[in-house]
Amino acid sequence: MTAESSDRRRRTPEQRRARADRILDAAAELVGRWGYDKTTLDDVSRHAHVAKGTIYLHWKSREALFTALLRRERVLMLEAVRLCTAGRAEPVGGLVRRLALEMLRRPLLKALLLGDGEVLGALLRHKRTSPEAAEAMSTAFAAYLGVLREHGLVRSDLTPAEQQNVMATAFYGFFHAPALPDPFHLDMERRADLLAETVQRTLGSGHPVTPESAAQVAEATARYLDRALEIARRKLEESL
Amino acid sequence: MTAESSDRRRRTPEQRRARADRILDAAAELVGRWGYDKTTLDDVSRHAHVAKGTIYLHWKSREALFTALLRRERVLMLEAVRLCTAGRAEPVGGLVRRLALEMLRRPLLKALLLGDGEVLGALLRHKRTSPEAAEAMSTAFAAYLGVLREHGLVRSDLTPAEQQNVMATAFYGFFHAPALPDPFHLDMERRADLLAETVQRTLGSGHPVTPESAAQVAEATARYLDRALEIARRKLEESL
DNA sequence: ATATGACTGAATATACGTATCTAGTCATAC
DNA sequence: GTATGACTAGATACGTATATTCAGTCATAT
């Protein structure tokens, strides 16, 4: 063994993070299979090939571990949206549609947003979204809408509170409303399109994105996603 | 006592109905006060000044009684909307707004639509809205939208399934989405306005009601409400 | 310093017997 | 025919005692 051999117990931050990710991978796998309530830390440690005590070197409690898992999912989702929209200049509805679809694509976020008790169990009841983060997200979105309004793409006769309520209500309805019976049934993809259209028509001014405003719209979108990502990443770091 | 004295045990249909209403009044009072789970038929019979057996001369089970109660509320709500809109020629959003507000005004319907388990308890879990009635309601609404479309007041590029999904999602979000924290909080009345605006902008064509179309719009509205009332009344009659 | 996994106690599930409650019935009265 | 309310059976709540599970700890090993 050399002087700086891997035999040394001291771990680099990268190694720590890689192991945390392996543990979270195992947790994600097991929650997807058995649900939160039935997933024990012994299961997770076995799947991740670490001792249970090691988990407590990363998180102070079981809940903290799964909180971190959800936060990592959120970061990954936002990164995916960030990639999709890179450089594009879409109206509000387009952004909303991508957000909705990327959320639906990820089982844990989908379960979280659908309020699926089978998957998330007690986590749903006890977990509270931190007010600071929620407000920061709202503020970032409001700023995004503000830029679009300056370019005449968003109505100027709605207060920020009204805009946020429209967004919240539309999203909530989209995720939670039960599917309609057969003659009216639509799959989630089509419903996401309708959600986008609803938001676009309710919040938008009706004017299309002009070539002149395209650059600024693209920048505002990127800026919003960056801010959201920053908040999401910060929250994830808090969870180690 | 005369020959046709009230001493005769034979009851007229009007007397029967009046007594059923008294029983339903008592049930409404008690459910409002204690919730469905804690309201016993002994309570109801005592409050309505009838023997418990009498209740079973009207309904075959406890559940049937409370089903009738909910159905009566629905009829009363629709009658109120019918009165409000009498002769008026409002666009879709206006009708939606009135429906939403009249539902919110009635504690039992509000509880039903909000999915309030405290008030409705087990009734929420076991009660299924009959598919036939739901479909008939949808059909009636689709017909209403059809007339408005003929007059250019409603978009023609959405399928009926898409229209119904927008309606269902918007209503669901309006009733179920939790209130936003303080800087963005709006009361239910304002949210009803936003619901109306959302539906109007998403389903509507953007053209205003012209004097020429006013009469037909008013008639279509009245026709829809009449059909809805007919269905609601039929369902109520089924529940005696 | 870092990692482990056997260990512990608090919480949760299971089992069982008893008490209470109440939806629905029906013999009786009018 | 109509109305009653005491009655019953089945369900539900409660109390208690026992078993099991699992989050979190810590003495030990490297």
XYZ file of C-alpha atoms (C1' of nucleotides) in Angstrom:
540
model
C 0.000 0.000 0.000
C 1.257 3.487 -0.867
C 1.303 6.374 1.566
C -2.008 7.756 0.246
C -3.610 4.331 -0.161
C -7.387 3.782 -0.202
C -6.746 1.936 3.035
C -6.888 5.274 4.810
C -10.273 5.620 6.530
C -10.439 9.330 5.836
C -13.069 9.874 3.081
C -13.114 12.698 0.584
C -16.340 14.763 0.268
C -16.825 13.144 -3.163
C -16.708 9.679 -1.662
C -19.142 10.748 1.040
C -21.544 12.138 -1.530
C -21.249 9.058 -3.719
C -22.148 6.846 -0.806
C -25.045 9.088 0.203
C -26.307 8.759 -3.357
C -26.042 4.972 -3.237
C -28.051 4.942 -0.031
C -30.650 7.228 -1.586
C -30.756 4.993 -4.681
C -31.497 2.020 -2.479
C -34.162 3.966 -0.592
C -35.775 5.072 -3.856
C -35.837 1.527 -5.161
C -37.410 0.160 -1.983
C -39.957 2.938 -1.540
C -41.011 2.414 -5.131
C -41.434 -1.295 -4.480
C -42.904 -1.438 -0.957
C -43.881 2.114 -0.058
C -42.500 4.344 2.687
C -44.245 2.677 5.626
C -42.925 -0.781 4.794
C -39.376 0.266 3.939
C -37.102 -0.184 6.959
C -33.643 1.209 7.428
C -32.363 -2.358 7.698
C -33.725 -2.957 4.185
C -32.067 0.199 2.944
C -28.707 -0.561 4.548
C -28.741 -4.093 3.135
C -29.595 -2.853 -0.363
C -26.955 -0.139 -0.233
C -24.319 -2.523 1.189
C -23.606 -0.358 4.185
C -24.219 -0.895 7.874
C -27.211 0.772 9.401
C -25.004 2.932 11.567
C -23.447 4.381 8.440
C -26.798 5.825 7.444
C -26.717 7.782 10.689
C -23.355 9.227 9.708
C -25.277 10.934 6.880
C -28.714 11.700 8.322
C -29.883 12.234 11.840
C -33.128 10.316 11.400
C -35.118 8.115 9.086
C -37.324 11.040 8.120
C -34.286 13.137 7.222
C -33.137 10.403 4.846
C -36.421 10.282 2.967
C -36.713 14.048 2.968
C -33.333 14.121 1.261
C -34.577 11.544 -1.233
C -37.562 13.696 -2.185
C -35.368 16.776 -2.420
C -32.930 15.002 -4.685
C -35.808 13.998 -6.945
C -36.896 17.608 -7.111
C -33.421 18.715 -8.093
C -33.208 16.037 -10.789
C -36.618 17.035 -12.105
C -35.707 20.707 -12.293
C -32.416 19.847 -13.992
C -34.333 17.870 -16.602
C -36.678 20.807 -17.219
C -33.725 23.139 -17.324
C -32.186 20.986 -20.050
C -35.409 20.710 -22.073
C -36.019 24.447 -22.073
C -32.389 25.416 -22.664
C -32.404 28.517 -24.830
C -36.045 28.130 -25.837
C -38.463 31.022 -25.591
C -41.790 29.434 -24.682
C -44.796 31.172 -23.143
C -45.869 30.367 -19.544
C -47.968 27.407 -20.578
C -44.996 25.705 -22.190
C -42.966 25.895 -19.010
C -45.890 24.650 -16.959
C -46.389 21.728 -19.303
C -42.755 20.656 -19.059
C -42.784 20.952 -15.280
C -45.952 18.867 -15.060
C -44.637 16.162 -17.371
C -41.258 15.882 -15.686
C -42.985 15.578 -12.327
C -45.261 12.848 -13.614
C -42.305 10.968 -15.047
C -40.752 10.515 -11.596
C -42.685 8.044 -9.428
C -41.791 9.644 -6.108
C -42.662 13.188 -7.147
C -45.778 11.877 -8.805
C -46.760 10.138 -5.588
C -45.989 13.295 -3.626
C -48.060 15.493 -5.901
C -50.895 13.007 -6.246
C -50.923 12.606 -2.485
C -50.527 8.860 -2.926
C -50.779 7.410 0.561
C -49.984 3.893 -0.672
C -46.489 4.977 -1.632
C -45.672 7.734 0.836
C -47.725 6.612 3.834
C -46.973 8.490 7.026
C -44.505 10.771 5.227
C -47.451 12.548 3.591
C -49.092 13.341 6.886
C -46.045 14.457 8.832
C -44.009 16.118 6.112
C -44.501 19.871 5.827
C -43.054 21.825 2.942
C -40.896 24.489 4.557
C -42.618 27.878 4.292
C -39.382 29.703 3.457
C -38.623 27.489 0.474
C -42.226 27.665 -0.739
C -42.173 31.452 -0.518
C -38.820 31.651 -2.255
C -40.165 29.476 -5.086
C -43.256 31.689 -5.352
C -41.119 34.797 -5.423
C -38.931 33.371 -8.167
C -41.981 32.462 -10.224
C -43.509 35.885 -9.635
C -40.308 37.487 -10.901
C -40.470 35.294 -14.006
C -44.054 36.337 -14.646
C -43.022 39.941 -14.083
C -40.522 39.817 -16.924
C -43.079 38.238 -19.219
C -45.547 40.940 -18.274
C -43.032 43.627 -19.174
C -42.902 42.120 -22.635
C -46.672 42.053 -22.921
C -46.924 38.276 -22.777
C -48.707 38.125 -19.447
C -51.814 39.977 -18.301
C -51.201 43.030 -16.185
C -54.647 43.109 -14.560
C -54.051 40.272 -12.112
C -52.306 40.731 -8.776
C -49.435 38.397 -7.910
C -51.706 36.711 -5.351
C -54.253 36.049 -8.072
C -51.618 34.684 -10.408
C -50.279 32.357 -7.740
C -53.775 31.164 -6.910
C -54.509 30.362 -10.527
C -51.261 28.419 -10.781
C -51.783 26.564 -7.504
C -55.405 25.706 -8.268
C -54.702 24.567 -11.819
C -51.776 22.385 -10.748
C -53.702 20.948 -7.857
C -56.678 20.098 -10.015
C -54.469 18.589 -12.673
C -52.703 16.275 -10.242
C -55.545 15.430 -7.900
C -58.770 15.416 -9.900
C -59.881 11.827 -10.494
C -59.914 10.643 -14.088
C -63.271 11.063 -15.812
C -65.255 7.954 -16.849
C -64.853 6.466 -20.248
C -66.431 8.752 -22.827
C -64.466 11.681 -21.393
C -61.293 9.955 -20.264
C -57.961 11.531 -21.259
C -54.474 10.266 -20.505
C -52.100 12.292 -18.388
C -50.170 13.631 -21.371
C -53.292 15.165 -22.877
C -54.303 16.511 -19.504
C -50.892 18.140 -19.177
C -51.542 19.843 -22.511
C -54.858 21.117 -21.189
C -53.198 22.325 -17.997
C -50.691 24.261 -20.090
C -53.461 25.734 -22.187
C -55.504 26.672 -19.145
C -52.591 28.482 -17.534
C -51.588 30.091 -20.814
C -55.057 31.439 -21.507
C -55.727 32.534 -17.936
C -52.390 34.136 -17.182
C -51.242 35.020 -20.701
C -52.110 38.200 -22.557
C -52.862 36.431 -25.824
C -49.935 37.994 -27.637
C -47.369 35.592 -29.076
C -43.665 35.675 -28.269
C -42.109 38.072 -30.771
C -38.581 37.607 -32.156
C -37.582 40.747 -30.241
C -38.739 39.422 -26.881
C -37.591 35.836 -27.470
C -34.143 36.315 -25.982
C -35.457 37.942 -22.830
C -38.168 35.325 -22.390
C -35.606 32.566 -22.744
C -33.396 34.304 -20.244
C -36.229 34.829 -17.754
C -37.166 31.167 -18.027
C -33.579 30.068 -17.488
C -33.262 32.522 -14.623
C -36.398 31.165 -12.944
C -35.244 27.577 -13.297
C -31.809 28.497 -12.009
C -33.293 30.145 -8.959
C -35.617 27.220 -8.359
C -32.673 24.876 -8.744
C -30.583 26.938 -6.384
C -33.294 26.743 -3.726
C -33.831 23.048 -4.349
C -30.085 22.337 -4.214
C -29.680 24.366 -1.056
C -32.478 22.407 0.579
C -30.874 19.189 -0.602
C -27.510 20.203 0.860
C -29.248 20.947 4.163
C -30.270 17.291 4.107
C -26.603 16.334 3.586
C -114.742 15.541 14.162
C -115.993 15.748 10.609
C -116.194 12.820 8.217
C -112.855 13.748 6.661
C -111.227 14.570 9.961
C -107.438 14.581 10.458
C -108.116 11.638 12.740
C -108.002 9.356 9.703
C -104.601 7.602 9.633
C -104.437 7.702 5.842
C -101.857 10.360 4.886
C -101.909 12.410 1.710
C -98.718 12.494 -0.425
C -98.263 16.121 0.666
C -98.328 15.150 4.313
C -95.852 12.367 3.646
C -93.524 14.740 1.855
C -93.810 17.360 4.578
C -92.853 14.798 7.179
C -89.941 13.537 5.078
C -88.752 17.130 4.872
C -88.991 17.551 8.629
C -86.920 14.427 9.111
C -84.374 15.673 6.589
C -84.305 19.052 8.342
C -83.496 17.337 11.603
C -80.821 15.227 9.924
C -79.269 18.308 8.315
C -79.186 20.113 11.642
C -77.555 17.214 13.435
C -75.020 16.401 10.726
C -74.028 20.036 10.692
C -73.578 19.943 14.448
C -72.053 16.488 15.091
C -71.075 15.102 11.704
C -72.432 12.040 9.921
C -70.613 9.402 11.975
C -71.907 10.702 15.318
C -75.482 11.360 14.198
C -77.706 8.412 15.133
C -81.182 7.692 13.856
C -82.411 7.949 17.435
C -81.106 11.517 17.489
C -82.821 12.251 14.196
C -86.143 10.726 15.213
C -86.108 12.649 18.495
C -85.313 15.943 16.761
C -87.973 15.357 14.102
C -90.563 14.283 16.707
C -91.240 10.971 15.011
C -90.600 7.422 16.112
C -87.585 5.701 14.648
C -89.804 3.204 12.848
C -91.390 6.079 10.973
C -88.076 6.907 9.364
C -88.111 3.407 7.917
C -91.507 4.117 6.357
C -89.634 6.678 4.222
C -86.182 5.185 3.658
C -84.949 1.646 3.663
C -81.690 2.426 5.453
C -79.721 5.069 7.280
C -77.577 5.618 4.217
C -80.645 6.127 2.033
C -81.822 8.886 4.376
C -78.572 10.802 4.173
C -78.327 10.231 0.450
C -81.738 11.859 0.164
C -80.512 14.738 2.312
C -77.578 15.390 0.009
C -79.818 15.117 -3.036
C -82.280 17.592 -1.592
C -79.431 20.017 -0.980
C -78.401 19.640 -4.595
C -81.924 20.393 -5.785
C -82.154 23.456 -3.543
C -78.778 24.666 -4.782
C -79.760 24.289 -8.426
C -83.068 26.040 -7.780
C -81.172 28.945 -6.240
C -78.886 29.158 -9.279
C -81.882 28.859 -11.552
C -83.464 31.849 -9.817
C -80.271 33.947 -9.902
C -79.738 33.421 -13.588
C -83.378 33.783 -14.578
C -83.462 35.454 -17.982
C -79.827 36.583 -17.810
C -77.456 35.929 -20.669
C -74.082 35.340 -19.020
C -71.095 33.611 -20.568
C -69.936 30.184 -19.257
C -67.794 31.676 -16.540
C -70.772 33.468 -15.040
C -72.734 30.256 -14.706
C -69.741 28.468 -13.225
C -69.244 31.239 -10.704
C -72.852 31.096 -9.534
C -72.743 27.314 -9.254
C -69.546 27.462 -7.223
C -70.847 30.139 -4.868
C -74.203 28.455 -4.274
C -72.403 25.203 -3.490
C -70.096 26.932 -1.032
C -73.055 28.591 0.656
C -74.517 25.208 1.668
C -72.509 23.488 4.409
C -73.364 19.944 3.342
C -72.560 20.435 -0.331
C -69.467 22.345 0.668
C -68.397 19.439 2.862
C -69.168 17.006 0.048
C -67.171 18.962 -2.504
C -64.322 19.717 -0.139
C -64.220 16.063 0.810
C -64.578 17.069 4.472
C -64.224 13.832 6.417
C -64.998 15.548 9.735
C -68.526 16.282 8.581
C -69.338 13.426 6.239
C -67.243 10.657 7.786
C -67.952 7.212 6.394
C -70.463 8.617 3.903
C -67.589 10.005 1.869
C -65.885 6.650 1.562
C -68.916 4.512 0.774
C -71.015 6.920 -1.242
C -70.599 6.642 -5.006
C -72.107 9.198 -7.370
C -74.263 7.155 -9.721
C -72.607 6.930 -13.163
C -75.904 7.420 -15.019
C -76.679 10.693 -13.273
C -73.118 11.916 -13.704
C -73.225 11.142 -17.386
C -76.619 12.766 -17.809
C -75.294 15.900 -16.110
C -72.252 15.880 -18.386
C -74.457 15.456 -21.438
C -76.673 18.345 -20.408
C -73.652 20.561 -19.879
C -72.165 19.483 -23.205
C -75.430 20.455 -24.913
C -75.294 23.853 -23.209
C -71.736 24.396 -24.413
C -72.831 23.277 -27.879
C -75.384 26.064 -28.129
C -72.838 28.612 -26.952
C -70.409 27.330 -29.536
C -72.989 27.764 -32.270
C -73.161 31.417 -31.296
C -69.395 31.763 -31.362
C -69.074 32.200 -27.606
C -67.209 28.955 -26.996
C -64.101 27.611 -28.712
C -64.746 25.034 -31.406
C -61.273 23.478 -31.287
C -61.761 21.480 -28.107
C -63.446 18.080 -28.036
C -66.269 17.528 -25.550
C -63.912 15.287 -23.555
C -61.400 18.109 -23.345
C -64.069 20.590 -22.300
C -65.318 18.269 -19.566
C -61.785 17.696 -18.336
C -61.106 21.412 -18.109
C -64.326 21.869 -16.149
C -63.692 18.937 -13.832
C -60.081 19.889 -13.184
C -60.842 23.555 -12.577
C -63.724 22.782 -10.199
C -61.697 20.171 -8.389
C -58.755 22.492 -7.946
C -60.997 25.302 -6.778
C -62.665 23.211 -4.098
C -59.755 21.071 -2.970
C -56.574 23.110 -3.314
C -55.414 24.269 0.109
C -55.422 27.995 0.725
C -52.109 29.701 -0.003
C -50.098 31.227 2.864
C -50.526 34.804 3.847
C -49.067 37.043 1.172
C -51.050 35.141 -1.468
C -54.183 34.236 0.466
C -57.551 34.927 -1.169
C -61.002 34.324 0.261
C -63.364 31.871 -1.369
C -65.377 34.574 -3.110
C -62.289 35.891 -4.913
C -61.245 32.362 -5.749
C -64.677 31.732 -7.243
C -64.135 34.775 -9.443
C -60.805 33.349 -10.567
C -62.435 29.977 -11.248
C -65.005 31.704 -13.420
C -62.316 33.612 -15.248
C -60.221 30.497 -15.764
C -63.140 28.583 -17.253
C -64.234 31.565 -19.314
C -60.810 32.107 -20.820
C -60.079 28.434 -21.379
C -63.427 27.394 -22.795
C -64.666 30.696 -24.162
C -63.876 32.101 -27.601
C -63.165 35.593 -26.341
C -66.152 37.110 -28.114
C -68.716 38.854 -25.904
C -72.392 37.981 -25.796
C -74.032 40.055 -28.516
C -77.565 41.434 -28.203
C -78.588 39.045 -31.004
C -77.351 35.935 -29.198
C -78.441 37.051 -25.726
C -81.865 35.447 -25.908
C -80.514 32.097 -27.049
C -77.748 32.101 -24.445
C -80.274 32.836 -21.732
C -82.475 30.057 -23.015
C -79.593 27.578 -23.223
C -78.605 28.407 -19.668
C -82.147 27.977 -18.431
C -82.439 24.757 -20.400
C -79.258 23.367 -18.878
C -80.347 24.227 -15.369
C -83.779 22.750 -16.023
C -82.250 19.517 -17.208
C -79.862 19.407 -14.278
C -82.772 20.095 -11.955
C -84.842 17.395 -13.611
C -82.079 14.865 -13.060
C -81.492 16.054 -9.512
C -85.229 15.961 -8.726
C -85.601 12.511 -10.246
C -82.725 11.250 -8.100
C -84.321 12.887 -5.071
C -87.655 11.232 -5.803
C -85.864 7.891 -6.066
C -84.776 8.525 -2.487
C -88.419 9.225 -1.558
C -11.417 8.901 12.204
C -14.574 5.705 10.162
C -17.492 1.885 9.892
C -19.990 -1.873 11.842
C -24.005 -4.627 13.478
C -25.712 -6.537 17.883
C -28.493 -4.499 21.129
C -32.414 -1.815 23.393
C -36.630 0.366 24.388
C -40.381 2.676 22.683
C -43.800 2.109 19.631
C -46.740 -0.648 17.128
C -49.233 -4.836 15.995
C -51.961 -8.957 17.531
C -55.129 -11.351 20.303
C -58.984 -11.818 23.190
C -62.675 -10.862 26.166
C -66.131 -7.483 27.644
C -69.021 -3.542 27.289
C -71.538 -0.412 24.641
C -73.963 1.296 20.921
C -77.245 1.551 17.279
C -79.399 0.155 12.596
C -83.079 -2.180 11.565
C -87.267 -5.196 13.070
C -91.730 -6.282 14.615
C -95.476 -7.077 17.913
C -98.653 -3.974 19.484
C -101.792 0.067 19.495
C -104.626 3.146 17.186
C -103.395 1.395 6.921
C -100.288 3.980 9.940
C -97.293 4.859 13.756
C -94.758 3.479 17.698
C -90.719 2.300 20.623
C -88.919 -1.807 23.053
C -86.097 -5.206 21.448
C -82.172 -7.784 19.126
C -78.147 -8.983 16.747
C -74.186 -7.472 14.778
C -70.872 -4.202 14.796
C -67.975 -1.256 17.059
C -65.345 0.603 20.970
C -62.570 -0.377 25.052
C -59.417 -2.572 28.232
C -55.630 -5.532 28.913
C -51.948 -8.504 28.201
C -48.419 -10.327 24.955
C -45.553 -10.338 20.816
C -43.062 -8.162 17.287
C -40.857 -4.606 14.847
C -37.513 -1.223 13.973
C -35.321 3.535 14.670
C -31.572 4.893 16.824
C -27.293 3.852 19.913
C -22.785 2.500 21.128
C -19.045 -0.683 22.272
C -15.928 -2.637 19.368
C -12.897 -3.237 15.246
C -10.052 -1.409 11.704
